[in-house]
Amino acid sequence: MTGAVRVRFAPSPTGHLHVGGARTALFNWLYARHHRGAFVLRIEDTDRSRSTEDNLGAIVEALRWLGLDWDEGPPAPGYRQMERLAIYREHAARLLAAGRAYYCDCPPELLLRERQAAQARKETFRYSGRCRARALAAGALRLRIPEHGATVVNDLIHGPVTFEHSQLDDWILVRTDGTPTYNFCVVVDDVTMRITHVIRGNDHLPNTPKQILCYEALGYPVPEMAHASMILGSDRSRLSKRHGAVAVQAFRDKGILADAMVNYLARLGWAHGDQEIFSRAELVELFDIKDVAASGAVFDETKLEWLSHEFLKRLPGVELARLAEPFIRAAGLEAPPAARLAPIMDTLKERAKTLVELVQVGRFYFERPAAYEPKAALTYLTAEGATHLARLAERLGALGDWDAAAIEGVYRALTAELGVKLVALAQPSRLAVTGGTASPPLFEVLALLGREETLARLARARAVAGGGA
RNA sequence: GGCCCCAUCGUCUAGAGGCCCAGGACACGGCCCUCUCAAGGCUGAAACACGGGUCCGAAUCCCGUUGGGGCCA
């Protein structure tokens, strides 16, 4: 028994949650849930100038939308770095007292010269250690790094990665102005929060040996490390705004389903044989950080949309109605009551990849078409079309049961009488009722629209056609 | 520039020495189905970066090259 798993996700509230961060959060969450451990949310808000409450709110909201619930973290106190300054100070004092850290007052100009000299020799810049033995009482606090040897990061994804100490220097723990550095805060937070597995992005791998040396200086055990690859843009550079939408919120607003987003993010760098679609429970059961790929993965919005479509298709109409309602209202339309909306959703769901598309495709259900597709109107709203529509209206008006099967019966019978193909009646009708040439099956549409509305729309189209006749 | 990571179809990936003249999925093309659009079915094109080893045998192991990415500046 090695004790319960404790993992964390530690965003900086300097912007919205982007997909890379979301995937890191997801991997941590999946790992915690799989091992029945704890998922901790910690806020790295020491960058006072760029951290905002709005950003924090947006990140929290995005995590909730994705369904990544945390066991510890805000709004409980003690999970924001700004609240933890005393803890960093105390750990810094301990390192100083133990002789594992020392003060340094080297002026920036000196450091700069050393750096340039190293650069000229084509070597890694490494602080000279000028202040190591000076026993200063103030300045920047540096960690004493062993001169020789190497530190090995035993990464769960990459395997052992060796860093020679000759490439590392006595890095700064606390700046002259008393503010702790990022790497120091992370180490102190992770040890005091008893984090057992650090799962984060590849970009932190070069920082890891410095951090490990700090854990050791502090006398704490080093947690397991796992560095997942970065999410890349189409040009294979680190994904950023210039590649398009990257904020989780943007995908929510586009109407991508949260389960699809989770599924997509999980599959980016991870696979389970040939399986593409996973329920949340399956992900929790099957995911293992050891199976995550070490190579970078390009973010492909097209595949994300495909997944969203797959989830959309599988959703019962009732559930979809609930999800789509806000999107219908956002489009400036009035949402019918759930009982009416659910069967409408069932006709729409295989025709839309997102909730936004769903509303676009089904717009005619919620309002009369404002106009007819011009090209189609020329083709179908002719004198002949008007005649057909008139005969259809007449028969539909006299129809007993108003359901799809009965309506289809009317159309079939009339095509037989007129000796025309079904398309000849269906397309003018579709145009009249939806304003376009593509829609869910016509008879279902008419059934859902109701007799009164159907007849009204047919009459209107007839008037337009008649005007030209 | 130094250090670190990475390398299978355009993209996500399966593949942990023979099951692979490399499988699945997205996207793309064709055909079928069909009241339109979708959905669905069938089908096509498409990859082991390169060069050396090791081994009876390498996409799989080792080394190098090239390319890409990241961190620090």
XYZ file of C-alpha atoms (C1' of nucleotides) in Angstrom:
542
model
C 0.000 0.000 0.000
C 1.611 3.210 -1.157
C -0.998 5.628 0.069
C -3.759 7.394 -1.765
C -3.077 9.151 -5.031
C -3.171 12.926 -4.869
C -2.840 14.951 -8.036
C -3.351 18.590 -8.852
C -4.099 21.008 -11.623
C -2.536 24.416 -11.099
C -3.669 27.052 -13.584
C -2.655 30.702 -13.533
C -5.642 33.026 -13.740
C -3.887 35.107 -16.380
C -6.244 34.057 -19.147
C -9.009 31.634 -20.007
C -8.617 27.875 -19.767
C -7.206 26.734 -23.088
C -7.392 23.250 -24.516
C -3.839 22.380 -23.500
C -4.584 23.232 -19.898
C -7.882 21.422 -20.132
C -6.147 18.273 -21.269
C -3.658 18.499 -18.419
C -6.557 18.947 -16.015
C -8.364 16.004 -17.603
C -5.360 13.686 -17.339
C -5.018 14.580 -13.667
C -8.722 14.169 -13.051
C -8.853 10.808 -14.828
C -5.839 9.589 -12.900
C -7.385 10.648 -9.606
C -10.758 9.112 -10.364
C -9.228 5.910 -11.677
C -7.253 5.455 -8.477
C -9.993 6.815 -6.254
C -7.588 9.506 -5.179
C -7.924 13.242 -4.734
C -7.905 15.905 -7.438
C -6.682 19.234 -6.095
C -7.208 22.577 -7.773
C -4.569 25.136 -6.952
C -4.435 28.667 -8.259
C -1.032 30.055 -9.181
C -1.811 33.721 -8.848
C 1.543 35.143 -7.839
C 1.675 37.120 -11.065
C -0.287 39.963 -9.537
C -0.299 42.126 -12.610
C -1.899 39.589 -14.926
C -4.065 37.520 -12.579
C -7.710 38.511 -12.369
C -10.816 37.283 -10.609
C -12.633 37.233 -13.942
C -10.114 34.825 -15.373
C -10.337 32.640 -12.301
C -14.100 32.610 -12.640
C -13.857 31.641 -16.291
C -11.427 28.809 -15.548
C -13.634 27.451 -12.789
C -16.633 27.646 -15.091
C -14.800 25.842 -17.894
C -13.714 23.048 -15.561
C -17.281 22.672 -14.334
C -18.569 22.562 -17.897
C -16.120 19.772 -18.671
C -17.297 17.986 -15.559
C -13.856 17.957 -13.931
C -14.800 18.323 -10.299
C -12.107 18.851 -7.694
C -11.964 17.415 -4.202
C -9.907 20.237 -2.764
C -9.461 23.796 -3.913
C -11.285 27.085 -4.219
C -13.503 28.478 -2.945
C -11.949 26.879 0.164
C -9.108 29.022 1.512
C -5.468 27.995 1.239
C -5.400 26.968 -2.406
C -4.266 30.248 -3.911
C -0.581 31.033 -3.851
C -1.149 34.581 -2.683
C -2.592 33.094 0.498
C 0.471 30.924 0.986
C 3.319 33.426 1.071
C 4.062 32.662 4.725
C 4.530 28.996 3.853
C 7.109 29.835 1.164
C 8.908 32.175 3.528
C 9.082 29.499 6.187
C 10.503 26.935 3.769
C 13.036 29.440 2.488
C 14.157 30.103 6.061
C 14.561 26.384 6.625
C 16.790 25.976 3.587
C 18.862 28.953 4.637
C 19.280 27.659 8.209
C 20.292 24.230 6.937
C 22.902 25.738 4.673
C 21.147 24.426 1.581
C 20.533 27.928 0.331
C 22.471 31.153 0.542
C 22.048 34.842 -0.148
C 23.512 36.420 -3.203
C 23.959 40.094 -3.921
C 25.551 39.871 -7.318
C 24.435 42.880 -9.333
C 22.496 42.253 -12.536
C 25.330 43.697 -14.623
C 27.742 41.091 -13.295
C 25.288 38.303 -14.008
C 24.757 39.670 -17.461
C 28.488 39.681 -18.137
C 28.786 36.076 -16.938
C 25.917 35.152 -19.187
C 27.467 36.784 -22.213
C 30.798 35.151 -21.515
C 29.146 31.751 -21.358
C 27.311 32.533 -24.542
C 30.591 33.401 -26.255
C 32.081 30.089 -25.155
C 28.932 28.348 -26.441
C 28.198 26.996 -23.005
C 25.130 26.889 -20.803
C 24.980 29.946 -18.579
C 25.509 28.939 -15.016
C 25.761 31.276 -12.047
C 29.390 31.371 -10.924
C 28.631 30.760 -7.256
C 30.513 33.878 -6.281
C 28.339 34.375 -3.169
C 28.277 30.731 -2.109
C 30.769 31.100 0.722
C 30.152 34.716 1.600
C 27.435 34.072 4.216
C 25.516 37.199 3.294
C 22.514 38.216 5.371
C 20.379 39.549 2.571
C 19.841 39.437 -1.155
C 18.377 36.873 -3.494
C 18.157 33.413 -2.014
C 19.819 30.736 -4.133
C 19.654 26.959 -3.843
C 23.020 25.232 -3.500
C 23.303 22.702 -6.315
C 25.869 19.860 -6.233
C 28.882 20.600 -8.422
C 29.151 17.153 -9.933
C 26.930 14.303 -10.866
C 23.502 14.379 -12.390
C 19.830 14.326 -11.490
C 17.599 11.805 -13.148
C 13.923 12.502 -13.664
C 12.125 9.176 -13.685
C 9.265 10.261 -15.851
C 6.202 8.040 -16.135
C 5.828 8.961 -19.792
C 9.406 9.537 -20.942
C 11.311 7.113 -18.759
C 14.564 8.276 -17.143
C 15.791 11.663 -18.312
C 19.248 12.674 -17.138
C 20.341 16.231 -16.469
C 24.018 16.865 -15.718
C 24.568 19.163 -12.769
C 27.161 20.933 -14.868
C 24.202 22.288 -16.842
C 22.323 23.455 -13.770
C 23.079 26.434 -11.596
C 22.284 27.702 -8.131
C 18.858 28.985 -9.065
C 16.994 31.686 -7.266
C 14.352 30.601 -4.750
C 13.394 34.035 -3.476
C 14.122 37.301 -5.253
C 15.810 40.237 -3.593
C 12.428 41.882 -3.167
C 11.253 38.886 -1.171
C 8.948 37.324 -3.752
C 9.337 33.582 -4.226
C 9.999 32.283 -7.739
C 7.663 30.063 -9.672
C 9.751 26.899 -9.344
C 10.084 27.337 -5.604
C 6.373 27.899 -5.046
C 5.516 24.816 -7.059
C 7.815 22.619 -5.003
C 6.602 23.970 -1.684
C 2.974 23.707 -2.756
C 3.322 20.176 -4.024
C 5.033 18.946 -0.882
C 2.724 20.704 1.531
C -0.327 19.543 -0.393
C 1.112 16.008 -0.314
C 0.893 15.627 -4.080
C 1.944 12.108 -5.077
C 1.928 12.493 -8.869
C 2.793 15.609 -10.794
C 1.109 15.381 -14.182
C 1.782 18.422 -16.324
C 2.940 19.622 -19.721
C 6.191 18.768 -21.389
C 7.283 22.381 -21.187
C 8.007 21.830 -17.487
C 10.403 18.959 -18.015
C 13.519 21.187 -18.144
C 12.506 22.706 -14.777
C 12.099 19.349 -13.125
C 15.712 18.580 -12.126
C 15.953 21.937 -10.346
C 12.746 21.144 -8.529
C 13.895 17.662 -7.588
C 17.053 19.099 -6.065
C 14.846 21.431 -4.060
C 12.660 18.590 -2.765
C 15.815 16.818 -1.666
C 17.248 19.901 0.008
C 13.978 20.239 1.884
C 14.129 16.588 2.892
C 10.896 15.682 1.170
C 10.214 12.673 -1.040
C 10.005 13.471 -4.751
C 6.574 12.808 -6.258
C 6.118 10.722 -9.386
C 6.483 12.851 -12.484
C 4.636 12.615 -15.788
C 5.161 15.112 -18.568
C 2.541 14.911 -21.280
C 3.299 16.259 -24.713
C 2.088 19.624 -25.826
C -0.913 20.231 -28.001
C 0.252 21.626 -31.327
C -1.280 23.838 -33.971
C -1.523 22.777 -37.599
C 2.040 24.029 -38.190
C 3.251 21.842 -35.329
C 4.213 24.755 -33.118
C 2.670 25.090 -29.690
C -1.053 25.718 -30.026
C -1.978 29.375 -29.548
C -4.623 31.894 -30.449
C -3.181 32.450 -33.858
C -4.195 28.879 -34.734
C -7.846 29.663 -34.070
C -10.116 28.918 -31.158
C -8.171 27.611 -28.179
C -10.259 28.612 -25.160
C -12.471 25.877 -23.797
C -15.196 28.464 -23.457
C -15.098 29.126 -27.207
C -15.918 25.507 -27.921
C -18.746 25.543 -25.428
C -20.119 28.627 -27.144
C -19.854 26.925 -30.518
C -22.127 24.245 -29.120
C -19.559 21.449 -28.923
C -20.791 18.917 -26.384
C -18.728 18.694 -23.193
C -18.540 14.904 -23.374
C -17.168 15.154 -26.895
C -14.584 17.682 -25.796
C -13.491 15.387 -22.977
C -13.384 12.398 -25.306
C -11.381 14.321 -27.885
C -8.873 15.684 -25.387
C -8.385 12.250 -23.882
C -7.670 10.746 -27.299
C -5.061 13.380 -28.032
C -1.949 11.459 -27.099
C -3.746 8.495 -25.655
C -5.532 5.538 -27.196
C -7.130 2.289 -26.217
C -6.763 0.050 -29.242
C -9.087 1.097 -32.033
C -11.771 2.576 -29.826
C -12.728 6.155 -30.679
C -15.760 6.843 -28.539
C -15.615 6.603 -24.789
C -18.087 7.344 -22.069
C -16.737 9.184 -19.078
C -16.915 5.991 -17.017
C -14.920 4.116 -19.653
C -12.259 6.806 -19.652
C -11.971 6.639 -15.889
C -11.696 2.880 -16.064
C -9.269 2.602 -18.982
C -7.058 5.672 -18.714
C -3.532 5.277 -17.484
C -0.944 8.013 -17.575
C 1.676 5.441 -18.592
C -0.134 4.954 -21.906
C 0.103 8.614 -22.844
C 2.264 9.258 -25.900
C 5.495 11.202 -25.563
C 5.130 12.912 -28.928
C 3.218 16.104 -29.615
C -0.309 16.017 -31.033
C -1.879 18.423 -33.499
C -5.248 19.773 -32.479
C -7.814 18.937 -35.160
C -11.082 20.761 -34.766
C -12.685 18.756 -37.564
C -12.303 15.550 -35.632
C -13.562 17.227 -32.488
C -16.678 18.236 -34.411
C -17.105 14.712 -35.675
C -17.017 13.462 -32.104
C -19.481 16.102 -31.049
C -21.739 14.890 -33.837
C -21.409 11.323 -32.632
C -22.429 12.307 -29.108
C -25.232 14.491 -30.423
C -26.683 11.597 -32.432
C -26.659 9.353 -29.388
C -28.407 11.805 -27.099
C -32.138 11.293 -26.440
C -34.328 14.129 -27.715
C -35.348 15.141 -24.222
C -31.770 15.571 -23.135
C -30.889 17.452 -26.298
C -33.844 19.763 -25.799
C -32.433 20.746 -22.452
C -28.977 21.422 -23.900
C -30.261 23.221 -26.985
C -32.676 25.559 -25.269
C -30.128 28.227 -24.363
C -28.766 28.100 -27.904
C -32.237 28.586 -29.358
C -32.718 31.636 -27.202
C -29.245 32.905 -28.015
C -30.278 32.832 -31.675
C -33.136 35.167 -30.810
C -35.771 32.489 -31.176
C -38.421 31.220 -28.867
C -37.954 27.690 -27.569
C -41.081 25.529 -27.617
C -41.960 23.609 -24.450
C -39.790 20.555 -23.797
C -42.496 18.090 -24.805
C -42.655 19.618 -28.274
C -38.944 20.304 -28.515
C -37.776 16.745 -27.840
C -39.216 15.148 -31.009
C -37.950 18.130 -33.018
C -34.463 17.461 -31.679
C -34.677 13.859 -32.790
C -35.145 14.961 -36.402
C -32.231 17.382 -36.167
C -29.550 15.516 -34.307
C -28.034 13.551 -37.152
C -27.769 16.725 -39.178
C -25.706 18.830 -36.823
C -22.239 18.621 -35.322
C -22.814 21.286 -32.697
C -25.708 22.820 -30.814
C -25.262 26.011 -32.795
C -25.593 24.082 -36.040
C -28.568 22.267 -34.636
C -30.392 25.545 -34.202
C -29.369 26.765 -37.647
C -30.548 23.596 -39.315
C -33.817 23.577 -37.383
C -34.487 27.309 -37.408
C -37.681 26.849 -39.451
C -39.231 24.926 -36.576
C -39.118 28.049 -34.449
C -40.078 30.725 -36.932
C -41.592 30.993 -40.373
C -38.976 31.238 -43.100
C -38.181 34.889 -43.695
C -37.357 34.235 -47.330
C -37.035 31.421 -49.832
C -33.703 30.317 -51.251
C -33.729 32.435 -54.432
C -32.415 29.801 -56.818
C -34.768 27.163 -55.473
C -37.695 29.538 -55.624
C -37.069 30.017 -59.330
C -37.111 26.262 -59.815
C -39.994 25.227 -57.602
C -42.268 28.172 -56.988
C -43.570 28.175 -60.542
C -47.112 28.132 -61.845
C -46.969 24.339 -61.838
C -45.512 24.340 -58.367
C -48.344 26.545 -57.175
C -50.874 24.128 -58.608
C -49.260 21.228 -56.839
C -49.135 23.091 -53.575
C -52.798 23.972 -53.916
C -53.814 20.366 -54.397
C -51.645 19.273 -51.500
C -53.130 21.917 -49.249
C -56.590 20.838 -50.153
C -55.939 17.210 -49.280
C -53.896 17.907 -46.209
C -56.700 20.104 -44.969
C -59.074 17.200 -45.268
C -56.725 14.639 -43.730
C -57.937 12.752 -40.652
C -54.983 11.879 -38.458
C -52.159 14.397 -38.652
C -49.114 12.193 -38.492
C -46.112 11.488 -40.693
C -47.481 8.249 -42.119
C -50.835 9.783 -43.061
C -49.153 12.814 -44.596
C -46.885 10.585 -46.630
C -49.981 8.761 -47.831
C -51.347 12.018 -49.233
C -48.123 12.712 -51.107
C -47.833 9.181 -52.482
C -51.389 9.182 -53.690
C -51.050 12.518 -55.420
C -47.775 11.591 -57.133
C -49.510 8.532 -58.531
C -52.440 10.573 -59.814
C -50.273 13.233 -61.364
C -47.750 10.760 -62.712
C -44.838 12.669 -61.169
C -42.003 11.640 -58.904
C -42.195 12.295 -55.209
C -39.403 14.883 -55.450
C -41.625 16.988 -57.682
C -44.018 17.475 -54.785
C -41.563 17.199 -51.921
C -39.152 19.909 -52.976
C -41.708 22.702 -53.524
C -43.271 21.714 -50.206
C -39.956 21.690 -48.437
C -39.129 25.103 -49.813
C -42.503 26.437 -48.751
C -42.229 25.085 -45.244
C -38.532 25.481 -44.451
C -37.410 28.157 -46.857
C -34.683 25.851 -48.184
C -34.033 22.667 -50.089
C -32.467 20.624 -47.318
C -34.248 19.553 -44.183
C -35.184 16.553 -42.069
C -37.668 14.172 -43.725
C -40.543 16.285 -45.011
C -43.413 14.277 -43.599
C -41.967 14.334 -40.126
C -41.413 18.040 -40.412
C -45.015 18.655 -41.404
C -46.250 16.390 -38.642
C -44.233 18.315 -36.069
C -45.185 21.697 -37.419
C -48.879 20.894 -37.154
C -51.630 21.192 -39.706
C -52.420 24.824 -39.184
C -48.851 26.035 -39.516
C -48.203 23.765 -42.491
C -51.206 25.051 -44.375
C -50.303 28.630 -43.593
C -46.806 28.166 -44.977
C -48.045 26.379 -48.081
C -50.489 29.196 -48.737
C -47.804 31.797 -48.419
C -45.543 30.024 -50.882
C -48.438 29.647 -53.263
C -49.010 33.350 -53.139
C -45.360 33.982 -54.019
C -45.497 31.473 -56.861
C -48.841 32.738 -58.070
C -47.485 36.280 -58.264
C -45.119 35.106 -60.973
C -47.761 33.123 -62.845
C 23.456 29.523 -28.821
C 23.275 25.692 -24.602
C 20.227 21.842 -22.542
C 15.963 18.617 -22.921
C 12.030 16.108 -25.562
C 9.950 14.001 -29.983
C 9.669 11.320 -35.032
C 3.952 5.362 -38.380
C -1.072 7.804 -43.765
C -2.620 15.377 -44.394
C -4.389 14.706 -38.854
C -5.292 11.501 -34.189
C -3.415 6.819 -33.485
C -2.798 0.758 -33.184
C 1.652 -1.593 -33.283
C 5.914 -3.250 -26.956
C 11.272 -8.462 -33.044
C 8.217 -12.644 -36.784
C 0.547 -12.187 -36.396
C 2.395 -5.913 -40.687
C 4.073 -5.928 -48.617
C 1.430 -1.952 -41.398
C -4.745 -1.931 -38.645
C -8.628 1.760 -36.996
C -10.643 6.803 -36.957
C -11.176 12.019 -38.958
C -10.831 14.501 -43.532
C -10.954 13.406 -48.967
C -12.793 10.456 -53.727
C -16.285 6.654 -55.768
C -20.639 3.478 -55.456
C -25.260 1.970 -52.967
C -29.617 3.564 -50.204
C -32.955 7.813 -50.773
C -38.602 13.001 -50.848
C -33.892 16.906 -50.001
C -29.921 17.156 -46.623
C -27.948 14.120 -43.401
C -27.262 9.337 -41.309
C -25.940 4.392 -42.774
C -23.470 0.445 -45.870
C -19.571 -0.867 -49.304
C -15.196 0.889 -51.473
C -10.601 3.865 -53.072
C -6.243 6.761 -52.463
C -2.871 7.738 -48.367
C 2.451 6.478 -43.656
C 6.907 3.227 -40.711
C 11.959 10.730 -42.000
C 17.037 9.105 -43.696
C 21.667 6.269 -42.982
C 24.292 2.702 -40.427
C 24.351 -1.353 -37.192
C 22.343 -5.809 -33.830
C 19.547 -10.179 -35.142
C 17.859 -15.972 -38.956
C 14.320 -11.787 -38.941
C 13.148 -4.757 -37.319
C 7.940 0.106 -37.793
C 9.488 -2.249 -33.220
C 16.443 -2.569 -30.106
C 21.290 0.588 -30.540
C 24.124 4.687 -32.864
C 24.277 8.774 -36.082
C 22.024 12.387 -39.457
C 17.997 15.336 -40.607
C 13.620 17.595 -39.190
C 10.182 19.510 -35.526
C 9.064 21.198 -30.625
C 10.125 23.005 -25.713
C 13.015 25.328 -21.671
C 16.759 28.938 -20.502
C 18.665 33.177 -22.512
